[in-house]
Amino acid sequence: MRKSIATVSVSGTLAEKLTAISAAGFDGVEIFENDLLVSPLSPEEVRGRAGDLGLGIDLYQPFRDFEAVPGDVLARNLRRAERKFELMERLGATLLLVCSSVSPDAVDDDELAAEQLRLLAERAAGHGIRIAYEALAWGRHVNEYLHAWRIVRMAGHPNLGTCLDSFHILSRGSDPIGIEAIPGERVFFLQLADAPLLAMDVLQWSRHYRCFPGQGTFDLAGLVNHVLDAGYAGPLSLEVFNDGFRQADAGRTALDAMRSLIALEEATALRRGATPPIPPSVSLAPVSLAPVSLAPVIPPPVIPPPVIPSGFAFAELSVPPPDLPGPGESGGPSGHAYELSGLLAALGFVRTGTHAHKPVELWEQGEARILLNATGEGPALAAIGLESPDPAGSVRRAESLLAPVLPRHRAPRDARLDAIAAPDGTELFFCRTGHPDHSSWTDDFEPRAEGEPAAGGITHIDHVALTQPRHHFDEAALFYRTVLGLRPQESLEVPDPYGLLRSKAMSTGDGAVRMVLNINQVGAQHIPWQHIALACDDIVATARRLRALHPGLLLAVPANYYDDLAARHDVPPELRELGLLYDRDEHGEFLHLYTITAGRVFFELVQRVGGYQGYGAANAPVRLAAQHAGAQRWGQRSSRINATPAGPTVEPHDLAATRSRRR
């Protein structure tokens, strides 16, 4: 279907908005009046710019507080309308959005409202313009979509129809099934917005917290199905008021908007099943009042289905060069790589390979694999490898949803390994590790036998947590849901000593891949922490070993936490002794602990008992406070930690020299 978006949904000048919207692949725009009023471009120039960019002007909006008013007010309103009609002719727009009145001048009289809207439609027809009447959720007398439709039907003018807005319908809890009672040709326009479920004034909710389809809690696919069943064949248009979008880059916001519509089309088509062709779009000329039986069905978009990842292949940590030795060089790592390699060795990892021609090391324990890559900055989590039953299909799916595929520079013998960029810049690789019918990325590493991993320790990567830029949190959630097929859980807000940490967990249905998206809303104290959670089969034994051999490795937990824990749960006292944190849900129990931090990265060790589904969110404030208060870093503590035989001994002067080089 034709795709449109309101200019208010993205940031920038009107010219910048049009450019970004066109680049994202939209067919048309709704021109929001304020964007035109503050633009130095004349209406004719805006019309020409949009045409040059391949954009139709589908709607001009909003026209407010018109109907059900006394005669003197009506006269002023009609004069105002005539000026808008003249402007729209210059702009090349043929559809005007009229919102239900919020004016104190308006009276509760449907017949009067219908009479005056009919007069407005008659005046509009003389300019070749149609009127789409919309019920605002906070309208003074008309705030339900079926009420607006009754007035439109009462007016009985072919140039007067209704505009359906998902936010105004669903925010009030109205049942959208009533849409099917409206003849499709009388639905002149459909505006779509999602929103998180918030207990607040609906006007403030609308003006600040709308989001793109799939980023909130509304059932937009269900609503669109009702509109299609009514016979609507016009555009799917986004009208989103969001403080974050108003500050974010217009180009990436427009791309995110288009991704949301592609995914919404897919969800709608999957619900509808059959796929007859879509009838042509409704003409902008006056239409007949006779009901029609069209029930267009969106054919499934030509995009591959989701390829659900089956696990983590690896997590890749970047460190600044030359912290790792190059191919064929001797000697051990230093600086940040030294910190990380020492940390991994302390956790029981073994360095098992070196890339044939890149400064990358492979560290393994069980099915958990960590790469140290000395080609960037950091330490930071730079890339994630995901096991995919069809890596090529995963990439095709990502491309169809506008995810950038990253160029790869491969040597002739390197395994084929395709990657895409997540919204925060993290690279996502699609792998089939060790599969006999597919090249394996592990074949690019030359084996290095450096001992055995710690017994009874880490088995695999349980989840990864990524801190998102403030304005890209919802974009990231939509990305992982649509591109990877992860299921989102409810967003949480966790207390931080300097504000709040907003968090959303996402996972595959079987929990094989779990990702947590975080955003710190704490201003100057913001630390973009990332962490890798490693699953253990016996975390108590692992904690004992770490406490005995590396007492400075683990994050300190306040005694007050354990006093409270003992009051809430019957847990063994050794949790306090070992620094283990505890949580439970209706499915099982959760034990976990944290390491101190190297650069931006720290590790979490976890053990899920039974069918525990969560992430220990109740304990997150304890972790955040400890990290802020202690400012603990592996580099600050490693001189007091004895490395395991698999790793080098850390000396204070080595770290000091490294810090000097970094400065």
XYZ file of C-alpha atoms in Angstrom:
663
model
C 0.000 0.000 0.000
C 0.987 3.628 -0.411
C 3.060 4.805 2.554
C 2.984 8.296 3.969
C 4.234 10.139 7.044
C 3.469 13.445 8.742
C 6.304 15.945 8.689
C 5.849 16.431 12.452
C 7.169 12.888 12.940
C 10.789 13.798 12.116
C 13.139 16.614 13.088
C 14.609 19.460 11.100
C 13.441 22.129 8.684
C 10.687 21.305 6.228
C 13.254 20.905 3.446
C 15.329 18.540 5.593
C 12.236 16.554 6.560
C 11.160 16.107 2.931
C 14.651 14.953 1.944
C 14.834 12.391 4.762
C 11.310 11.117 4.112
C 12.012 10.645 0.417
C 15.332 8.896 1.080
C 13.535 6.407 3.348
C 11.253 5.393 0.478
C 7.941 7.013 1.409
C 5.390 7.790 -1.281
C 3.810 10.830 0.324
C 3.688 13.251 3.228
C 1.230 14.981 5.468
C 2.308 18.606 5.702
C 1.935 19.728 9.294
C 0.908 23.384 9.256
C 3.571 24.651 11.638
C 6.312 23.146 9.463
C 5.050 25.226 6.540
C 4.515 28.413 8.579
C 8.138 28.524 9.758
C 9.632 27.515 6.405
C 11.263 30.106 4.121
C 9.964 28.083 1.172
C 6.769 29.271 -0.490
C 3.920 26.770 -0.922
C 4.834 26.524 -4.610
C 8.459 25.785 -3.726
C 7.393 23.129 -1.217
C 5.169 21.566 -3.880
C 8.051 21.568 -6.360
C 10.546 20.206 -3.824
C 8.211 17.375 -2.870
C 7.551 16.549 -6.518
C 11.265 16.494 -7.332
C 11.743 14.060 -4.440
C 8.941 11.794 -5.674
C 6.597 12.684 -2.821
C 2.902 13.392 -3.084
C 1.294 15.763 -0.599
C -1.411 13.479 0.738
C -2.828 15.717 3.474
C -2.610 19.206 4.933
C -3.250 19.444 8.671
C -4.622 20.423 11.111
C -7.651 22.714 10.781
C -9.025 23.174 14.294
C -12.142 24.270 16.173
C -14.550 24.674 13.276
C -17.896 22.984 13.924
C -20.951 23.465 16.178
C -20.333 27.151 16.911
C -22.525 30.303 16.954
C -23.114 32.157 13.693
C -20.553 34.930 14.231
C -17.842 32.376 15.048
C -18.850 30.296 12.011
C -18.399 33.314 9.743
C -14.853 33.805 11.034
C -14.136 30.096 10.670
C -15.337 30.045 7.050
C -13.140 33.013 6.242
C -10.213 31.187 7.805
C -11.071 28.067 5.809
C -11.140 29.951 2.497
C -7.611 31.176 3.134
C -6.489 27.607 3.850
C -8.141 26.341 0.672
C -6.238 28.941 -1.346
C -2.987 27.928 0.332
C -3.681 24.248 -0.356
C -4.225 24.985 -4.042
C -0.791 26.591 -4.140
C 0.636 23.630 -2.237
C -1.047 21.024 -4.429
C -2.804 19.371 -1.475
C -6.378 18.164 -1.975
C -7.251 16.725 1.462
C -7.639 18.788 4.650
C -7.742 17.262 8.136
C -10.350 18.865 10.391
C -10.073 17.930 14.080
C -13.110 17.797 16.317
C -13.413 21.037 18.235
C -11.939 21.669 21.665
C -13.131 25.281 21.678
C -15.318 26.559 24.517
C -17.459 28.149 21.772
C -18.533 24.693 20.542
C -21.914 23.354 21.656
C -23.080 19.776 22.024
C -25.316 19.649 18.946
C -24.656 16.966 16.335
C -27.142 18.398 13.855
C -25.481 21.802 14.018
C -22.043 20.207 13.676
C -23.198 18.233 10.627
C -24.800 21.314 9.034
C -21.659 23.400 9.442
C -19.325 20.633 8.254
C -21.537 20.204 5.184
C -21.139 23.910 4.473
C -17.378 23.574 4.872
C -17.314 20.590 2.484
C -19.353 22.547 -0.069
C -16.861 25.406 0.041
C -13.971 22.910 -0.209
C -15.485 21.228 -3.276
C -15.242 24.519 -5.134
C -11.471 24.264 -4.744
C -11.241 20.543 -5.546
C -10.564 19.760 -1.885
C -12.023 17.118 0.424
C -12.450 17.284 4.196
C -11.411 14.438 6.542
C -13.111 14.897 9.934
C -11.277 13.331 12.878
C -12.415 12.730 16.457
C -9.710 13.930 18.837
C -9.504 11.749 21.934
C -9.811 14.954 24.004
C -12.430 16.636 21.810
C -14.877 18.851 23.694
C -18.016 17.032 22.510
C -16.810 14.633 19.802
C -14.053 12.297 21.013
C -15.083 8.874 19.635
C -14.508 7.827 16.036
C -18.037 6.439 15.593
C -19.472 9.718 16.873
C -17.460 11.564 14.225
C -18.723 9.120 11.595
C -22.342 9.694 12.621
C -21.902 13.440 12.073
C -20.230 12.856 8.688
C -23.068 10.550 7.638
C -25.639 13.083 8.828
C -23.959 15.832 6.780
C -24.193 13.649 3.660
C -21.722 15.488 1.410
C -19.423 13.570 -0.968
C -16.450 15.806 -0.123
C -16.781 15.085 3.602
C -15.398 11.866 5.061
C -13.667 10.729 8.192
C -10.042 10.332 9.230
C -9.277 7.380 11.482
C -6.343 7.795 13.854
C -5.146 4.723 15.740
C -3.992 6.742 18.748
C -7.295 8.549 19.205
C -9.155 5.250 18.907
C -6.983 2.927 20.995
C -5.885 5.388 23.685
C -9.525 5.657 24.791
C -9.986 1.892 24.773
C -12.538 2.065 21.952
C -13.292 -1.174 20.139
C -11.979 -0.799 16.565
C -14.381 -3.418 15.211
C -16.897 -0.601 14.724
C -14.724 0.679 11.880
C -16.196 -2.057 9.693
C -19.561 -0.251 9.861
C -18.059 2.704 7.964
C -18.086 2.385 4.127
C -14.496 2.262 2.954
C -14.821 5.121 0.494
C -15.923 7.414 3.339
C -12.686 6.746 5.229
C -10.630 9.447 3.565
C -7.423 8.882 5.514
C -5.791 6.531 8.033
C -3.196 7.797 10.506
C -1.149 5.331 12.532
C 0.783 5.690 15.765
C 1.696 3.277 18.516
C 2.275 4.209 22.149
C 3.459 2.648 25.408
C 0.760 2.019 27.986
C 0.882 5.035 30.311
C -1.456 6.227 33.049
C -1.566 9.933 32.231
C -3.627 12.672 30.629
C -4.420 11.551 27.097
C -3.408 14.904 25.571
C 0.064 14.789 27.139
C 0.318 11.109 26.228
C -0.455 11.968 22.621
C 1.797 14.999 22.317
C 4.934 13.462 23.787
C 4.883 9.651 23.808
C 3.576 8.354 20.514
C 5.902 6.017 18.663
C 6.067 4.011 15.454
C 4.100 0.777 14.981
C 5.697 -2.085 16.884
C 7.392 0.185 19.437
C 4.413 0.418 21.778
C 1.566 -1.729 23.053
C -1.312 -1.047 20.632
C -2.649 -3.774 18.340
C -2.187 -1.829 15.120
C -2.325 -4.880 12.858
C -5.778 -5.645 14.238
C -6.941 -2.069 13.674
C -5.588 -1.991 10.115
C -7.430 -5.224 9.374
C -10.718 -3.635 10.453
C -10.023 -0.624 8.220
C -9.269 -2.869 5.253
C -12.387 -4.925 5.905
C -14.350 -1.681 5.666
C -12.973 -1.235 2.137
C -10.308 1.427 2.712
C -7.712 1.611 -0.053
C -5.827 4.811 0.790
C -2.389 5.331 2.298
C -0.992 3.960 5.512
C 0.294 7.142 7.123
C 2.307 7.728 10.280
C 1.529 10.660 12.559
C 3.821 10.499 15.569
C 4.427 13.179 18.183
C 7.506 12.210 20.184
C 10.022 14.381 22.021
C 12.877 12.032 21.200
C 12.080 11.893 17.491
C 12.027 15.698 17.389
C 15.671 15.713 18.527
C 17.001 12.683 16.654
C 18.561 12.566 13.206
C 15.789 12.919 10.615
C 17.294 10.366 8.238
C 17.486 7.475 10.668
C 14.083 8.367 12.168
C 12.513 8.212 8.710
C 14.192 4.856 8.040
C 12.910 3.540 11.362
C 9.444 4.765 10.420
C 9.568 2.928 7.101
C 10.818 -0.239 8.816
C 7.835 -0.060 11.152
C 5.380 0.180 8.249
C 6.996 -2.720 6.386
C 6.722 -4.858 9.512
C 3.129 -3.711 10.074
C 2.209 -4.683 6.521
C 3.766 -8.084 7.114
C 1.865 -8.590 10.384
C -1.391 -7.478 8.775
C -0.956 -9.758 5.770
C -0.154 -12.740 7.972
C -3.382 -12.206 9.890
C -5.467 -11.857 6.756
C -4.232 -14.983 5.002
C -5.655 -14.667 1.473
C -3.884 -12.314 -0.912
C -6.118 -10.939 -3.692
C -4.749 -7.851 -5.453
C -5.160 -4.485 -3.808
C -7.729 -2.284 -5.575
C -6.496 1.056 -6.919
C -6.252 3.987 -4.541
C -9.370 6.068 -4.006
C -9.607 8.999 -6.401
C -9.248 12.462 -4.939
C -12.344 13.564 -6.839
C -15.731 13.642 -5.056
C -16.974 10.108 -4.411
C -20.344 8.457 -4.360
C -22.132 7.912 -1.064
C -23.213 4.418 -2.124
C -21.689 1.693 0.050
C -19.123 -0.573 -1.554
C -18.110 -4.140 -0.805
C -14.385 -3.772 -1.381
C -12.328 -5.479 1.314
C -8.737 -5.068 0.180
C -6.252 -7.548 1.504
C -2.605 -6.616 1.868
C -0.495 -9.199 0.072
C 2.478 -10.305 2.096
C 5.341 -7.880 1.461
C 8.107 -9.284 -0.663
C 10.408 -9.792 2.310
C 11.823 -13.049 3.607
C 10.346 -14.450 6.815
C 12.301 -14.062 10.064
C 15.164 -16.489 10.593
C 15.178 -17.042 14.337
C 18.721 -17.269 15.765
C 19.465 -20.432 17.711
C 22.202 -19.170 20.029
C 25.269 -17.004 20.454
C 28.318 -17.911 18.386
C 30.596 -15.339 20.031
C 30.897 -11.907 21.577
C 33.651 -9.688 20.210
C 35.401 -7.088 22.364
C 37.406 -4.345 20.713
C 40.581 -2.961 22.262
C 42.893 -0.222 20.970
C 45.903 -1.324 18.928
C 48.636 -2.379 19.479
C 47.362 -4.148 22.603
C 47.427 -7.526 20.875
C 50.429 -8.917 19.005
C 50.075 -9.095 15.252
C 50.294 -12.302 13.240
C 53.589 -14.047 13.792
C 54.690 -11.685 16.563
C 55.869 -12.974 19.888
C 55.148 -11.661 23.327
C 52.032 -11.181 25.347
C 49.296 -8.587 25.162
C 49.436 -5.360 27.080
C 47.154 -2.551 28.204
C 43.435 -3.085 27.727
C 43.958 -6.426 26.042
C 46.140 -7.388 28.967
C 43.329 -6.406 31.323
C 40.755 -8.348 29.334
C 42.900 -11.403 28.690
C 43.797 -11.530 32.369
C 40.125 -11.150 33.284
C 39.096 -13.928 30.897
C 41.837 -16.193 32.198
C 40.705 -15.539 35.750
C 37.170 -16.525 34.757
C 38.505 -19.838 33.431
C 38.703 -19.060 29.704
C 41.552 -20.404 27.603
C 43.059 -18.707 24.563
C 42.496 -21.318 21.872
C 43.277 -19.522 18.639
C 44.723 -16.533 16.813
C 43.276 -15.238 13.551
C 45.408 -16.094 10.554
C 45.960 -12.502 9.433
C 44.128 -10.191 11.862
C 45.026 -9.130 15.427
C 42.154 -11.147 16.881
C 42.304 -13.797 19.611
C 39.740 -16.496 20.361
C 39.071 -17.370 24.002
C 36.796 -20.293 24.877
C 35.139 -22.038 27.774
C 32.426 -24.574 27.042
C 30.288 -23.110 24.255
C 31.090 -19.548 25.347
C 33.463 -17.815 22.911
C 34.977 -14.361 23.335
C 37.014 -12.583 20.664
C 39.552 -9.876 21.511
C 40.035 -7.614 18.483
C 42.777 -4.981 18.545
C 41.527 -2.987 15.559
C 39.375 -0.413 17.310
C 38.714 1.513 20.490
C 37.540 0.204 23.793
C 37.414 -2.013 25.619
C 33.864 -2.234 24.307
C 31.482 -4.842 22.982
C 31.796 -4.317 19.236
C 30.132 -7.343 17.671
C 27.917 -10.319 18.413
C 27.901 -13.570 16.495
C 24.500 -15.238 16.233
C 23.970 -18.832 15.252
C 21.555 -18.926 12.332
C 20.046 -21.924 10.535
C 20.196 -19.818 7.349
C 22.797 -17.016 7.487
C 22.028 -15.828 3.954
C 18.317 -15.733 4.774
C 19.057 -13.727 7.921
C 20.879 -11.134 5.825
C 18.107 -10.977 3.224
C 15.570 -10.416 5.983
C 17.699 -7.626 7.473
C 18.166 -5.922 4.111
C 14.429 -5.972 3.403
C 13.891 -4.151 6.716
C 16.453 -1.473 5.819
C 19.253 -2.700 8.081
C 22.657 -1.790 6.636
C 24.723 -4.773 5.506
C 28.350 -4.125 6.402
C 31.069 -4.529 3.797
C 33.495 -7.320 4.618
C 37.142 -7.487 3.571
C 37.904 -11.184 3.319
C 41.065 -12.970 2.400
C 40.557 -15.716 -0.231
C 40.500 -18.464 2.398
C 38.391 -16.640 4.981
C 35.007 -18.069 5.848
C 32.035 -16.179 4.478
C 30.629 -14.208 7.374
C 27.961 -11.590 6.665
C 27.226 -8.830 9.143
C 24.664 -6.093 9.622
C 24.746 -3.004 11.818
C 22.373 -2.680 14.763
C 21.072 0.821 15.570
C 23.789 1.469 18.171
C 26.545 0.430 15.755
C 27.076 -3.066 17.175
C 27.882 -5.502 14.381
C 25.729 -8.631 14.175
C 27.257 -11.635 12.411
C 25.236 -14.637 11.238
C 27.115 -17.902 11.750
C 26.850 -21.691 11.477
C 29.670 -22.646 13.773
C 31.172 -26.042 12.999
C 28.371 -27.034 10.597
C 29.547 -29.563 7.993
C 27.583 -27.930 5.160
C 28.587 -24.337 5.867
C 31.914 -22.559 6.248
C 32.698 -21.903 9.902
C 34.281 -18.705 11.151
C 36.367 -20.768 13.586
C 38.343 -22.152 10.627
C 39.979 -18.729 10.251
C 41.806 -19.185 13.568
C 45.102 -20.976 14.002
C 44.873 -23.267 17.057
C 46.762 -22.374 20.226
C 46.687 -24.892 23.051
C 47.218 -23.022 26.322
C 45.703 -25.259 28.964
C 42.296 -26.491 29.995
C 39.359 -24.288 31.042
C 38.245 -24.302 34.643
C 36.135 -27.324 35.526
C 32.499 -26.832 36.466
C 32.544 -23.285 35.169
C 31.017 -21.400 32.290
C 28.958 -23.234 29.662
C 27.664 -20.616 27.193
C 26.627 -16.993 26.739
C 23.302 -16.467 28.495
C 22.587 -12.922 27.325
C 24.214 -9.659 26.330
C 23.214 -6.170 27.497
C 23.752 -3.110 25.342
C 23.355 0.507 26.392
C 21.548 2.433 23.664
C 21.855 6.104 22.755
C 19.009 8.022 24.361
C 17.047 8.699 21.174
C 17.480 5.236 19.661
C 16.018 2.996 22.348
C 12.665 2.408 20.629
C 14.404 2.085 17.279
C 16.596 -0.688 18.683
C 13.614 -2.529 20.167
C 11.813 -2.440 16.803
C 14.993 -3.538 15.015
C 15.572 -6.640 17.137
C 11.893 -7.587 17.053
C 11.448 -7.282 13.291
C 14.884 -8.253 11.977
C 15.722 -11.100 14.385
C 12.235 -12.102 15.491
C 12.977 -11.548 19.196
C 10.018 -11.196 21.528
C 10.018 -8.026 23.647
C 9.188 -8.025 27.313
C 7.749 -5.103 29.227
C 10.043 -2.107 29.688
C 11.360 -1.549 33.203
C 12.763 1.502 34.959
C 15.494 0.650 37.445
C 16.699 3.159 40.071
C 20.244 4.385 39.543
C 22.033 6.612 42.094
C 21.958 9.412 39.512
C 18.625 8.828 37.817
C 16.922 5.909 36.119
C 17.994 3.082 33.889
C 15.324 2.102 31.359
C 15.558 -1.521 30.287
C 13.800 -3.836 27.861
C 14.631 -7.535 27.545
C 14.065 -9.378 24.271
C 14.501 -13.075 23.537
C 13.706 -15.954 21.258
C 10.787 -18.120 22.314
C 13.079 -20.799 23.704
C 15.455 -18.344 25.393
C 18.424 -19.445 23.282
C 19.147 -15.807 22.470
C 18.482 -13.137 25.064
C 19.357 -9.467 24.676
C 18.772 -6.597 27.067
C 18.556 -3.015 25.818
C 19.346 -0.310 28.361
C 19.401 3.457 28.422
C 20.741 5.478 31.317
C 18.753 8.645 31.946
C 21.283 10.128 34.327
C 22.915 13.081 32.577
C 26.541 13.738 33.481
C 26.887 10.506 35.429
C 25.895 8.407 32.422
C 28.256 5.494 31.893
C 27.495 3.438 28.766
C 28.091 0.067 30.382
C 27.833 -3.095 28.322
C 27.924 -6.546 29.755
C 28.100 -10.161 28.755
C 26.245 -12.654 30.921
C 27.854 -16.097 31.024
C 25.862 -19.150 32.070
C 27.310 -21.508 34.706
C 26.289 -25.045 35.598
C 27.528 -24.629 39.210
C 27.826 -20.963 40.086
C 28.431 -21.681 43.760
C 31.578 -23.685 42.952
C 32.652 -21.017 40.446
C 32.153 -18.250 43.018
C 34.191 -20.196 45.589
C 37.050 -20.566 43.110
C 36.981 -16.894 42.172
C 36.834 -15.775 45.807
C 39.788 -17.997 46.654
C 42.013 -17.154 43.687
C 40.893 -13.660 42.647
C 39.217 -11.878 45.594
C 39.407 -8.471 43.864
C 37.730 -9.633 40.661
C 34.104 -9.525 41.801
C 31.956 -6.475 42.374
C 31.426 -5.746 46.074
C 27.849 -6.216 47.302
C 26.675 -4.228 50.372
C 25.825 -6.153 53.539
C 22.480 -4.343 53.617
C 21.464 -6.259 50.514
C 21.922 -9.599 52.267
C 20.055 -8.427 55.363
C 17.086 -7.607 53.157
C 17.469 -10.813 51.156
C 17.346 -12.906 54.329
C 14.128 -11.140 55.327
C 12.484 -11.859 51.976
C 13.740 -15.346 51.150
C 15.014 -18.427 52.927
C 18.453 -18.608 51.329
C 21.694 -20.194 52.532
C 24.151 -17.856 54.319
C 26.924 -18.751 51.876
C 25.371 -16.380 49.335
C 26.614 -13.525 51.519
C 30.031 -15.104 51.880
C 30.389 -15.627 48.135
C 28.885 -12.322 47.001
C 26.080 -14.038 45.061
C 22.841 -12.223 44.277
C 19.494 -14.017 44.207
C 16.117 -13.678 42.533
C 13.137 -15.905 41.846
C 9.967 -15.906 39.796
C 7.047 -18.282 39.386
C 9.185 -20.531 37.178
C 12.410 -20.910 39.150
C 15.407 -19.264 40.797
C 18.325 -17.142 39.626
C 21.833 -16.825 41.067
C 24.294 -14.305 39.663
C 27.358 -12.181 40.336
C 29.274 -9.426 38.546
C 32.911 -8.726 37.813
C 34.454 -5.293 38.087
C 34.727 -3.338 34.850
C 37.354 -3.163 32.098
C 36.741 -0.057 30.011
C 33.008 -0.148 29.318
C 32.645 -3.900 29.729
C 31.959 -6.174 32.666
C 30.887 -9.790 32.915
C 28.000 -11.358 34.761
C 27.943 -15.022 35.768
C 24.466 -16.520 36.026
C 22.758 -19.800 36.828
C 19.086 -20.345 36.027
C 17.426 -22.939 38.243
C 14.222 -24.465 36.952
C 12.501 -22.345 34.339
C 13.476 -18.879 35.579
C 12.750 -16.399 32.778
C 14.042 -13.059 34.070
C 17.347 -11.255 34.401
C 17.569 -10.428 38.105
C 16.195 -6.918 37.512
C 15.363 -6.537 41.206
C 19.101 -6.629 41.926
C 20.094 -4.116 39.249
C 20.014 -1.112 41.630
C 22.545 -2.880 43.868
C 24.858 -3.445 40.932
C 24.498 0.118 39.606
C 25.169 1.681 42.995
C 28.231 -0.497 43.551
C 29.621 0.365 40.125
C 29.149 4.093 40.664
C 30.407 4.131 44.243
C 33.480 2.012 43.724
C 34.414 3.193 40.234
C 35.975 -0.247 40.107
C 37.936 -1.197 37.030
C 39.948 -4.272 36.243
C 42.931 -2.067 35.443
C 42.771 -0.506 38.906
C 42.572 -3.816 40.729
C 44.453 -6.263 38.529
C 47.784 -5.691 40.239
C 46.295 -7.329 43.317
C 44.838 -10.297 41.422
C 46.889 -13.390 40.822
C 46.441 -14.569 37.258
C 45.692 -18.205 36.589
C 48.429 -20.313 35.003
C 46.749 -19.786 31.621
C 47.313 -16.034 31.768
C 50.259 -13.699 32.394
C 51.094 -12.162 35.726
C 49.919 -8.560 36.053
C 52.499 -6.094 37.295
C 51.644 -2.540 38.373
C 54.264 -0.883 36.161
C 52.847 -2.563 33.045
C 49.436 -0.986 33.646
C 50.948 2.401 34.462
C 52.958 2.350 31.247
C 49.881 1.420 29.288
C 47.864 4.279 30.786
C 50.696 6.648 29.949
C 50.622 5.515 26.303
C 46.831 5.960 26.156
C 47.098 9.503 27.461
